[in-house]
């Protein structure tokens, strides 16, 4: 008897569940919502775009009875048919003219429309979306010789003559609003020199022909422009300048001159006086040989018999009456006395997306972060004084 009761009790419970599940879904006894929500394919980002680009306008509002989008001159659909209005919830538009465009949406709701969490007290709601359309980035450039400010002929195969060791200033001259400028200068043998910024100064040290290309980029797009055989570098009678002395590899000192040098393999080592000290102790380091850099002939490489270390203080002198360093156009390198040699270390932040220098820094970028004593005992400033490279130092 007990088993029969349990059996029929279970059947009764199952039937009750089935009957309940067959009822209509519960609906809240409230009116349909009237809520405004208008957005674009740009979301919360500034409505800024290049000419001829496409943008989608989206009406996700609830309780709509009617809507009408209106567009000003210069608006087309995605296949360039002129569009002035649309009643669709979603409209994809292309802007073919630059400037400020106003896109208006007029809506009628079933009842008072809510804007955010507040009612507007009216069934009608108008919205204006402002879109800024800028010209597309189209790259071009002009150039001038820095020495006499003479303008270079702007054409491929122009073969503008530039005296070896002198600078050329390149300036972007195109359309759009690019913020990044990358210059690529390619010598006839394939060696590439790069520069950034606008304008960019480039010193031409090696004889030969050069192609010049600029790549200009903005957050909206990029473009590049190149002129082949744009520059030819010719011999110079200018004095040869020593631009830098650096330790790159630990057993080499690299002398960078303002233009190409003759092969220095037979230079007399006695022409150089090399003084190396470390914590006040003299370190004897002999000069083993001379050579030219394989790709940059304006760099004389002094090969050393021993390794140098970052903690070493390295001072170099050159006596032109003993040595025979000269340019390929036969200008003799001048003597120098007790010039410090700098060490070059790889910056691991380069090409990693970080701003690894101080060029864009201000003092507020380098605050005290409560490290505690003794690391709190400093003052600092970003200044143009004593810049190691570039224009600023910390």
Tab-separated table of C-alpha atoms in Angstrom:
chain	number	residue	atom	x	y	z
A	1	UNK	CA	0.000	0.000	0.000
A	2	UNK	CA	2.828	2.348	0.837
A	3	UNK	CA	4.481	1.659	-2.535
A	4	UNK	CA	1.191	2.425	-4.404
A	5	UNK	CA	0.898	5.777	-2.618
A	6	UNK	CA	4.438	6.752	-3.521
A	7	UNK	CA	3.880	5.709	-7.164
A	8	UNK	CA	0.671	7.722	-7.655
A	9	UNK	CA	2.093	10.633	-5.720
A	10	UNK	CA	4.993	10.850	-8.156
A	11	UNK	CA	2.622	10.765	-11.171
A	12	UNK	CA	0.521	13.577	-9.675
A	13	UNK	CA	3.649	15.711	-9.109
A	14	UNK	CA	4.841	15.143	-12.695
A	15	UNK	CA	1.456	16.123	-14.106
A	16	UNK	CA	1.445	19.321	-12.057
A	17	UNK	CA	4.878	20.323	-13.393
A	18	UNK	CA	3.788	19.665	-16.992
A	19	UNK	CA	0.627	21.744	-16.624
A	20	UNK	CA	2.583	24.641	-15.110
A	21	UNK	CA	5.194	24.540	-17.908
A	22	UNK	CA	2.514	24.820	-20.585
A	23	UNK	CA	1.310	28.203	-19.345
A	24	UNK	CA	2.304	31.427	-21.219
A	25	UNK	CA	5.567	33.079	-20.202
A	26	UNK	CA	5.093	35.661	-17.467
A	27	UNK	CA	5.045	39.252	-18.688
A	28	UNK	CA	5.615	42.263	-16.505
A	29	UNK	CA	2.535	44.468	-16.372
A	30	UNK	CA	4.303	47.583	-17.633
A	31	UNK	CA	4.168	49.661	-20.808
A	32	UNK	CA	6.688	49.190	-23.628
A	33	UNK	CA	9.906	51.158	-22.971
A	34	UNK	CA	10.627	54.356	-24.893
A	35	UNK	CA	14.365	54.770	-24.633
A	36	UNK	CA	16.790	56.660	-26.898
A	37	UNK	CA	20.077	55.014	-27.817
A	38	UNK	CA	21.886	56.311	-30.903
A	39	UNK	CA	25.460	55.357	-31.766
A	40	UNK	CA	27.863	54.919	-34.696
A	41	UNK	CA	30.389	52.391	-35.911
A	42	UNK	CA	32.982	54.611	-34.238
A	43	UNK	CA	31.416	53.949	-30.821
A	44	UNK	CA	32.763	56.331	-28.204
A	45	UNK	CA	35.691	57.381	-30.379
A	46	UNK	CA	35.833	60.873	-31.858
A	47	UNK	CA	33.930	60.978	-35.157
A	48	UNK	CA	36.972	61.816	-37.263
A	49	UNK	CA	37.691	60.107	-40.564
A	50	UNK	CA	39.372	60.392	-43.960
A	51	UNK	CA	37.493	61.541	-47.033
A	52	UNK	CA	35.730	58.719	-48.934
A	53	UNK	CA	35.777	56.517	-45.828
A	54	UNK	CA	32.606	54.770	-44.626
A	55	UNK	CA	30.771	55.180	-41.336
A	56	UNK	CA	27.626	53.471	-40.010
A	57	UNK	CA	24.921	55.344	-38.079
A	58	UNK	CA	22.867	53.117	-35.784
A	59	UNK	CA	19.534	53.685	-34.023
A	60	UNK	CA	19.063	51.114	-31.234
A	61	UNK	CA	16.290	53.054	-29.519
A	62	UNK	CA	13.200	51.292	-28.105
A	63	UNK	CA	9.575	52.358	-28.644
A	64	UNK	CA	10.202	54.015	-32.029
A	65	UNK	CA	7.163	54.883	-34.154
A	66	UNK	CA	9.121	56.741	-36.844
A	67	UNK	CA	12.618	58.029	-37.578
A	68	UNK	CA	14.342	60.053	-40.245
A	69	UNK	CA	18.095	60.514	-40.807
A	70	UNK	CA	19.145	63.571	-42.833
A	71	UNK	CA	22.580	64.131	-44.347
A	72	UNK	CA	24.216	67.259	-45.761
A	73	UNK	CA	26.039	67.613	-49.070
A	74	UNK	CA	28.936	65.237	-49.661
A	75	UNK	CA	27.217	62.146	-48.204
A	76	UNK	CA	26.704	59.055	-50.351
A	77	UNK	CA	25.902	55.412	-49.782
A	78	UNK	CA	28.681	52.827	-49.888
A	79	UNK	CA	28.644	52.744	-53.713
A	80	UNK	CA	28.744	56.562	-54.107
A	81	UNK	CA	25.041	57.175	-54.747
A	82	UNK	CA	24.031	60.509	-53.223
A	83	UNK	CA	22.029	60.112	-50.023
A	84	UNK	CA	20.157	62.898	-48.278
A	85	UNK	CA	17.820	60.991	-45.953
A	86	UNK	CA	16.876	57.515	-44.717
A	87	UNK	CA	14.249	55.965	-42.427
A	88	UNK	CA	16.332	52.821	-41.781
A	89	UNK	CA	17.551	51.937	-38.303
A	90	UNK	CA	21.071	51.436	-39.672
A	91	UNK	CA	22.566	53.581	-42.420
A	92	UNK	CA	26.056	53.201	-43.911
A	93	UNK	CA	27.393	56.457	-45.323
A	94	UNK	CA	30.499	57.533	-47.197
A	95	UNK	CA	31.671	61.173	-46.992
A	96	UNK	CA	33.206	62.456	-50.222
A	97	UNK	CA	34.025	66.016	-49.166
A	98	UNK	CA	36.270	67.298	-46.392
A	99	UNK	CA	35.129	69.516	-43.550
A	100	UNK	CA	32.535	69.279	-40.772
A	101	UNK	CA	29.379	67.302	-41.575
A	102	UNK	CA	26.180	67.253	-39.516
A	103	UNK	CA	24.096	64.092	-39.469
A	104	UNK	CA	20.640	64.647	-37.931
A	105	UNK	CA	18.170	62.087	-36.611
A	106	UNK	CA	14.533	62.997	-35.856
A	107	UNK	CA	12.542	60.356	-33.913
A	108	UNK	CA	8.968	59.928	-32.732
A	109	UNK	CA	8.271	57.496	-29.864
A	110	UNK	CA	5.104	55.766	-28.605
A	111	UNK	CA	5.339	57.776	-25.389
A	112	UNK	CA	7.607	60.079	-23.423
A	113	UNK	CA	11.159	59.157	-24.361
A	114	UNK	CA	13.816	58.443	-21.756
A	115	UNK	CA	17.285	59.919	-22.280
A	116	UNK	CA	19.576	57.973	-20.010
A	117	UNK	CA	17.643	57.579	-16.763
A	118	UNK	CA	15.481	60.690	-17.159
A	119	UNK	CA	12.307	61.280	-19.146
A	120	UNK	CA	12.316	64.105	-21.665
A	121	UNK	CA	8.592	64.848	-21.279
A	122	UNK	CA	8.013	64.561	-25.043
A	123	UNK	CA	7.488	61.895	-27.692
A	124	UNK	CA	9.849	63.647	-30.119
A	125	UNK	CA	13.622	63.613	-29.916
A	126	UNK	CA	16.226	65.135	-32.245
A	127	UNK	CA	19.910	64.221	-32.340
A	128	UNK	CA	22.830	65.807	-34.214
A	129	UNK	CA	26.070	63.899	-34.787
A	130	UNK	CA	29.031	65.980	-35.939
A	131	UNK	CA	31.580	64.238	-38.168
A	132	UNK	CA	34.947	65.774	-39.087
A	133	UNK	CA	36.263	64.594	-42.463
A	134	UNK	CA	39.910	65.275	-43.275
A	135	UNK	CA	41.741	64.861	-46.542
A	136	UNK	CA	43.413	61.494	-47.052
A	137	UNK	CA	47.171	61.289	-46.507
A	138	UNK	CA	48.946	61.708	-49.822
A	139	UNK	CA	52.706	61.970	-49.483
A	140	UNK	CA	55.055	64.328	-51.259
A	141	UNK	CA	58.120	66.320	-50.217
A	142	UNK	CA	60.426	69.160	-51.116
A	143	UNK	CA	64.117	69.521	-50.316
A	144	UNK	CA	66.796	72.192	-50.113
A	145	UNK	CA	70.544	72.334	-49.585
A	146	UNK	CA	71.202	73.657	-46.092
A	147	UNK	CA	74.469	75.428	-46.992
A	148	UNK	CA	72.913	77.931	-49.413
A	149	UNK	CA	69.164	77.175	-49.018
A	150	UNK	CA	68.917	76.352	-52.734
A	151	UNK	CA	65.874	74.242	-53.653
A	152	UNK	CA	66.335	70.854	-55.297
A	153	UNK	CA	64.528	70.016	-58.540
A	154	UNK	CA	61.503	67.898	-57.649
A	155	UNK	CA	61.584	65.042	-60.167
A	156	UNK	CA	62.757	61.489	-60.596
A	157	UNK	CA	66.175	61.243	-62.294
A	158	UNK	CA	66.797	64.895	-61.374
A	159	UNK	CA	70.280	63.955	-60.073
A	160	UNK	CA	70.419	67.082	-57.900
A	161	UNK	CA	74.071	67.688	-57.039
A	162	UNK	CA	74.946	67.783	-53.349
A	163	UNK	CA	78.515	68.353	-52.196
A	164	UNK	CA	79.840	65.484	-50.082
A	165	UNK	CA	79.619	66.108	-46.350
A	166	UNK	CA	76.804	68.633	-46.617
A	167	UNK	CA	73.221	68.462	-45.368
A	168	UNK	CA	69.893	68.424	-47.164
A	169	UNK	CA	66.640	69.394	-45.424
A	170	UNK	CA	63.598	67.336	-46.427
A	171	UNK	CA	60.096	68.683	-45.725
A	172	UNK	CA	56.789	66.864	-46.129
A	173	UNK	CA	54.569	68.540	-48.679
A	174	UNK	CA	51.365	66.578	-49.130
A	175	UNK	CA	47.788	66.353	-47.908
A	176	UNK	CA	46.016	64.995	-44.855
A	177	UNK	CA	47.154	65.390	-41.285
A	178	UNK	CA	50.057	62.936	-40.842
A	179	UNK	CA	51.870	62.916	-37.523
A	180	UNK	CA	54.662	60.445	-38.322
A	181	UNK	CA	57.267	60.928	-41.040
A	182	UNK	CA	59.817	58.257	-41.953
A	183	UNK	CA	62.471	59.024	-44.553
A	184	UNK	CA	64.395	56.326	-46.423
A	185	UNK	CA	67.500	57.354	-48.386
A	186	UNK	CA	68.879	54.515	-50.507
A	187	UNK	CA	72.344	54.708	-52.049
A	188	UNK	CA	72.974	53.186	-55.468
A	189	UNK	CA	74.701	50.149	-53.935
A	190	UNK	CA	71.653	49.438	-51.745
A	191	UNK	CA	72.891	50.949	-48.469
A	192	UNK	CA	69.998	52.569	-46.605
A	193	UNK	CA	70.011	55.613	-44.334
A	194	UNK	CA	66.870	56.519	-42.378
A	195	UNK	CA	65.588	59.663	-40.699
A	196	UNK	CA	62.409	60.714	-38.926
A	197	UNK	CA	60.506	63.917	-38.318
A	198	UNK	CA	59.417	66.882	-40.360
A	199	UNK	CA	61.578	68.511	-41.470
A	200	UNK	CA	64.437	65.975	-41.481
A	201	UNK	CA	68.125	66.845	-41.878
A	202	UNK	CA	70.303	64.296	-43.671
A	203	UNK	CA	74.065	64.564	-44.137
A	204	UNK	CA	75.365	62.943	-47.339
A	205	UNK	CA	78.840	61.572	-46.710
A	206	UNK	CA	79.328	59.106	-49.573
A	207	UNK	CA	79.644	59.807	-53.260
A	208	UNK	CA	77.002	58.254	-55.504
A	209	UNK	CA	73.353	58.357	-56.508
A	210	UNK	CA	70.461	58.315	-54.016
A	211	UNK	CA	66.750	57.519	-54.063
A	212	UNK	CA	64.606	59.353	-51.494
A	213	UNK	CA	61.285	58.105	-50.077
A	214	UNK	CA	58.970	59.519	-47.421
A	215	UNK	CA	56.277	57.504	-45.630
A	216	UNK	CA	53.708	59.709	-43.892
A	217	UNK	CA	51.202	58.235	-41.432
A	218	UNK	CA	48.295	59.347	-39.290
A	219	UNK	CA	45.838	57.474	-37.099
A	220	UNK	CA	43.557	57.321	-40.148
A	221	UNK	CA	45.930	56.172	-42.892
A	222	UNK	CA	49.335	56.428	-44.528
A	223	UNK	CA	51.002	56.958	-47.890
A	224	UNK	CA	54.503	56.948	-49.349
A	225	UNK	CA	56.210	58.852	-52.136
A	226	UNK	CA	59.596	58.114	-53.709
A	227	UNK	CA	61.853	59.767	-56.255
A	228	UNK	CA	64.507	57.566	-57.869
A	229	UNK	CA	67.953	58.983	-58.613
A	230	UNK	CA	66.946	62.185	-56.907
A	231	UNK	CA	70.390	63.164	-55.565
A	232	UNK	CA	73.950	62.659	-56.727
A	233	UNK	CA	76.748	63.424	-54.253
A	234	UNK	CA	79.862	64.993	-55.766
A	235	UNK	CA	83.404	65.543	-54.389
A	236	UNK	CA	84.059	68.429	-52.008
A	237	UNK	CA	86.854	70.841	-51.195
A	238	UNK	CA	85.392	71.549	-47.728
A	239	UNK	CA	87.564	70.703	-44.703
A	240	UNK	CA	86.821	67.203	-43.425
A	241	UNK	CA	85.108	67.153	-40.029
A	242	UNK	CA	85.400	64.458	-37.389
A	243	UNK	CA	81.776	63.946	-36.298
A	244	UNK	CA	82.157	61.328	-33.578
A	245	UNK	CA	84.420	58.706	-31.952
A	246	UNK	CA	82.706	55.671	-30.480
A	247	UNK	CA	83.420	52.216	-29.114
A	248	UNK	CA	80.854	49.931	-30.724
A	249	UNK	CA	82.508	46.541	-30.535
A	250	UNK	CA	84.761	46.314	-27.489
A	251	UNK	CA	87.930	45.953	-29.564
A	252	UNK	CA	87.188	48.751	-32.055
A	253	UNK	CA	87.068	52.537	-32.083
A	254	UNK	CA	85.031	54.006	-34.941
A	255	UNK	CA	85.897	57.489	-36.241
A	256	UNK	CA	82.999	58.991	-38.202
A	257	UNK	CA	84.022	61.712	-40.665
A	258	UNK	CA	81.853	64.119	-42.610
A	259	UNK	CA	82.469	62.301	-45.901
A	260	UNK	CA	84.082	59.232	-47.431
A	261	UNK	CA	87.673	58.455	-46.512
A	262	UNK	CA	90.400	56.736	-48.472
A	263	UNK	CA	91.255	53.236	-47.331
A	264	UNK	CA	93.204	53.703	-44.107
A	265	UNK	CA	94.831	50.256	-43.866
A	266	UNK	CA	98.367	51.688	-44.276
A	267	UNK	CA	98.009	54.499	-41.726
A	268	UNK	CA	100.931	54.697	-39.274
A	269	UNK	CA	99.730	53.605	-35.782
A	270	UNK	CA	102.193	56.120	-34.316
A	271	UNK	CA	99.896	58.879	-35.599
A	272	UNK	CA	97.468	58.018	-32.787
A	273	UNK	CA	97.949	58.320	-29.043
A	274	UNK	CA	95.486	56.169	-27.126
A	275	UNK	CA	95.133	56.657	-23.368
A	276	UNK	CA	92.944	54.218	-21.413
A	277	UNK	CA	92.458	54.540	-17.665
A	278	UNK	CA	90.215	52.741	-15.195
A	279	UNK	CA	89.777	54.066	-11.648
A	280	UNK	CA	92.959	56.101	-12.053
A	281	UNK	CA	95.039	53.162	-13.318
A	282	UNK	CA	96.625	53.328	-16.793
A	283	UNK	CA	95.651	50.403	-19.043
A	284	UNK	CA	98.007	49.792	-21.963
A	285	UNK	CA	96.011	49.166	-25.174
A	286	UNK	CA	97.803	48.867	-28.507
A	287	UNK	CA	96.415	49.738	-31.952
A	288	UNK	CA	96.494	46.673	-34.194
A	289	UNK	CA	95.162	47.788	-37.607
A	290	UNK	CA	92.999	50.227	-39.564
A	291	UNK	CA	90.155	49.667	-42.012
A	292	UNK	CA	87.038	51.263	-43.451
A	293	UNK	CA	83.497	50.260	-42.551
A	294	UNK	CA	82.206	47.843	-45.190
A	295	UNK	CA	79.115	49.926	-45.981
A	296	UNK	CA	79.875	53.433	-44.695
A	297	UNK	CA	83.160	54.613	-46.125
A	298	UNK	CA	83.143	57.751	-43.992
A	299	UNK	CA	83.879	55.583	-40.923
A	300	UNK	CA	87.500	54.690	-40.115
A	301	UNK	CA	87.754	51.600	-37.902
A	302	UNK	CA	90.690	51.383	-35.458
A	303	UNK	CA	91.202	47.767	-34.451
A	304	UNK	CA	92.646	47.252	-30.946
A	305	UNK	CA	94.812	44.495	-29.543
A	306	UNK	CA	92.813	44.403	-26.267
A	307	UNK	CA	89.180	44.813	-25.251
A	308	UNK	CA	87.760	47.994	-23.787
A	309	UNK	CA	85.153	48.110	-21.017
A	310	UNK	CA	82.338	50.533	-20.248
A	311	UNK	CA	84.055	51.634	-17.041
A	312	UNK	CA	87.194	52.630	-18.977
A	313	UNK	CA	87.956	56.253	-19.711
A	314	UNK	CA	89.241	56.396	-23.290
A	315	UNK	CA	91.016	59.430	-24.781
A	316	UNK	CA	92.383	59.603	-28.329
A	317	UNK	CA	94.698	62.040	-30.162
A	318	UNK	CA	95.709	62.167	-33.840
A	319	UNK	CA	98.788	63.778	-35.413
A	320	UNK	CA	98.165	64.557	-39.105
A	321	UNK	CA	101.900	65.091	-39.761
A	322	UNK	CA	102.464	61.404	-39.015
A	323	UNK	CA	99.213	59.870	-40.266
A	324	UNK	CA	97.771	59.908	-43.754
A	325	UNK	CA	94.000	59.959	-43.228
A	326	UNK	CA	92.320	61.752	-46.136
A	327	UNK	CA	88.991	61.874	-47.944
A	328	UNK	CA	88.353	60.317	-51.349
A	329	UNK	CA	88.525	63.855	-52.753
A	330	UNK	CA	92.000	64.264	-51.202
A	331	UNK	CA	91.220	66.562	-48.290
A	332	UNK	CA	93.537	65.718	-45.389
A	333	UNK	CA	91.996	64.957	-41.996
A	334	UNK	CA	93.130	67.463	-39.388
A	335	UNK	CA	94.871	66.708	-36.104
A	336	UNK	CA	92.965	66.500	-32.832
A	337	UNK	CA	94.111	66.260	-29.234
A	338	UNK	CA	92.730	64.282	-26.285
A	339	UNK	CA	89.184	63.768	-27.473
A	340	UNK	CA	87.014	61.471	-25.358
A	341	UNK	CA	85.705	58.296	-26.947
A	342	UNK	CA	82.085	57.366	-26.170
A	343	UNK	CA	80.770	53.864	-25.612
A	344	UNK	CA	77.763	52.710	-27.616
A	345	UNK	CA	75.368	50.268	-25.965
A	346	UNK	CA	72.291	48.684	-27.525
A	347	UNK	CA	69.080	50.259	-26.258
A	348	UNK	CA	66.755	47.320	-25.589
A	349	UNK	CA	63.725	49.654	-25.746
A	350	UNK	CA	64.361	50.632	-29.372
A	351	UNK	CA	61.820	49.204	-31.845
A	352	UNK	CA	59.674	47.911	-28.968
A	353	UNK	CA	57.007	50.594	-29.143
A	354	UNK	CA	58.487	52.671	-26.307
A	355	UNK	CA	59.657	56.265	-26.471
A	356	UNK	CA	63.201	55.464	-25.387
A	357	UNK	CA	64.557	59.012	-25.390
A	358	UNK	CA	63.826	62.350	-23.767
A	359	UNK	CA	62.716	64.187	-26.927
A	360	UNK	CA	59.026	64.146	-25.957
A	361	UNK	CA	59.512	64.295	-22.183
A	362	UNK	CA	58.642	67.003	-19.711
A	363	UNK	CA	59.632	67.211	-16.055
A	364	UNK	CA	56.270	65.876	-14.863
A	365	UNK	CA	56.940	62.584	-16.657
A	366	UNK	CA	59.698	61.809	-14.138
A	367	UNK	CA	58.105	62.193	-10.678
A	368	UNK	CA	59.383	60.954	-7.340
A	369	UNK	CA	57.583	57.660	-6.649
A	370	UNK	CA	58.182	57.366	-2.908
A	371	UNK	CA	61.131	55.004	-3.073
A	372	UNK	CA	62.397	56.213	0.296
A	373	UNK	CA	65.888	57.204	1.407
A	374	UNK	CA	68.500	57.405	0.021
A	375	UNK	CA	66.803	57.395	-3.412
A	376	UNK	CA	64.780	60.504	-2.637
A	377	UNK	CA	67.788	62.818	-2.577
A	378	UNK	CA	67.589	64.247	-6.079
A	379	UNK	CA	66.217	67.068	-8.193
A	380	UNK	CA	65.608	66.768	-11.914
A	381	UNK	CA	64.578	68.665	-15.025
A	382	UNK	CA	64.222	67.978	-18.734
A	383	UNK	CA	66.431	70.474	-20.532
A	384	UNK	CA	68.165	71.169	-23.829
A	385	UNK	CA	71.521	71.435	-22.023
A	386	UNK	CA	74.130	68.682	-22.398
A	387	UNK	CA	72.065	66.512	-24.728
A	388	UNK	CA	73.978	63.334	-25.572
A	389	UNK	CA	72.002	62.858	-28.799
A	390	UNK	CA	68.910	64.603	-30.081
A	391	UNK	CA	67.982	67.890	-28.425
A	392	UNK	CA	67.007	67.056	-24.816
A	393	UNK	CA	68.484	65.493	-21.707
A	394	UNK	CA	67.264	64.627	-18.207
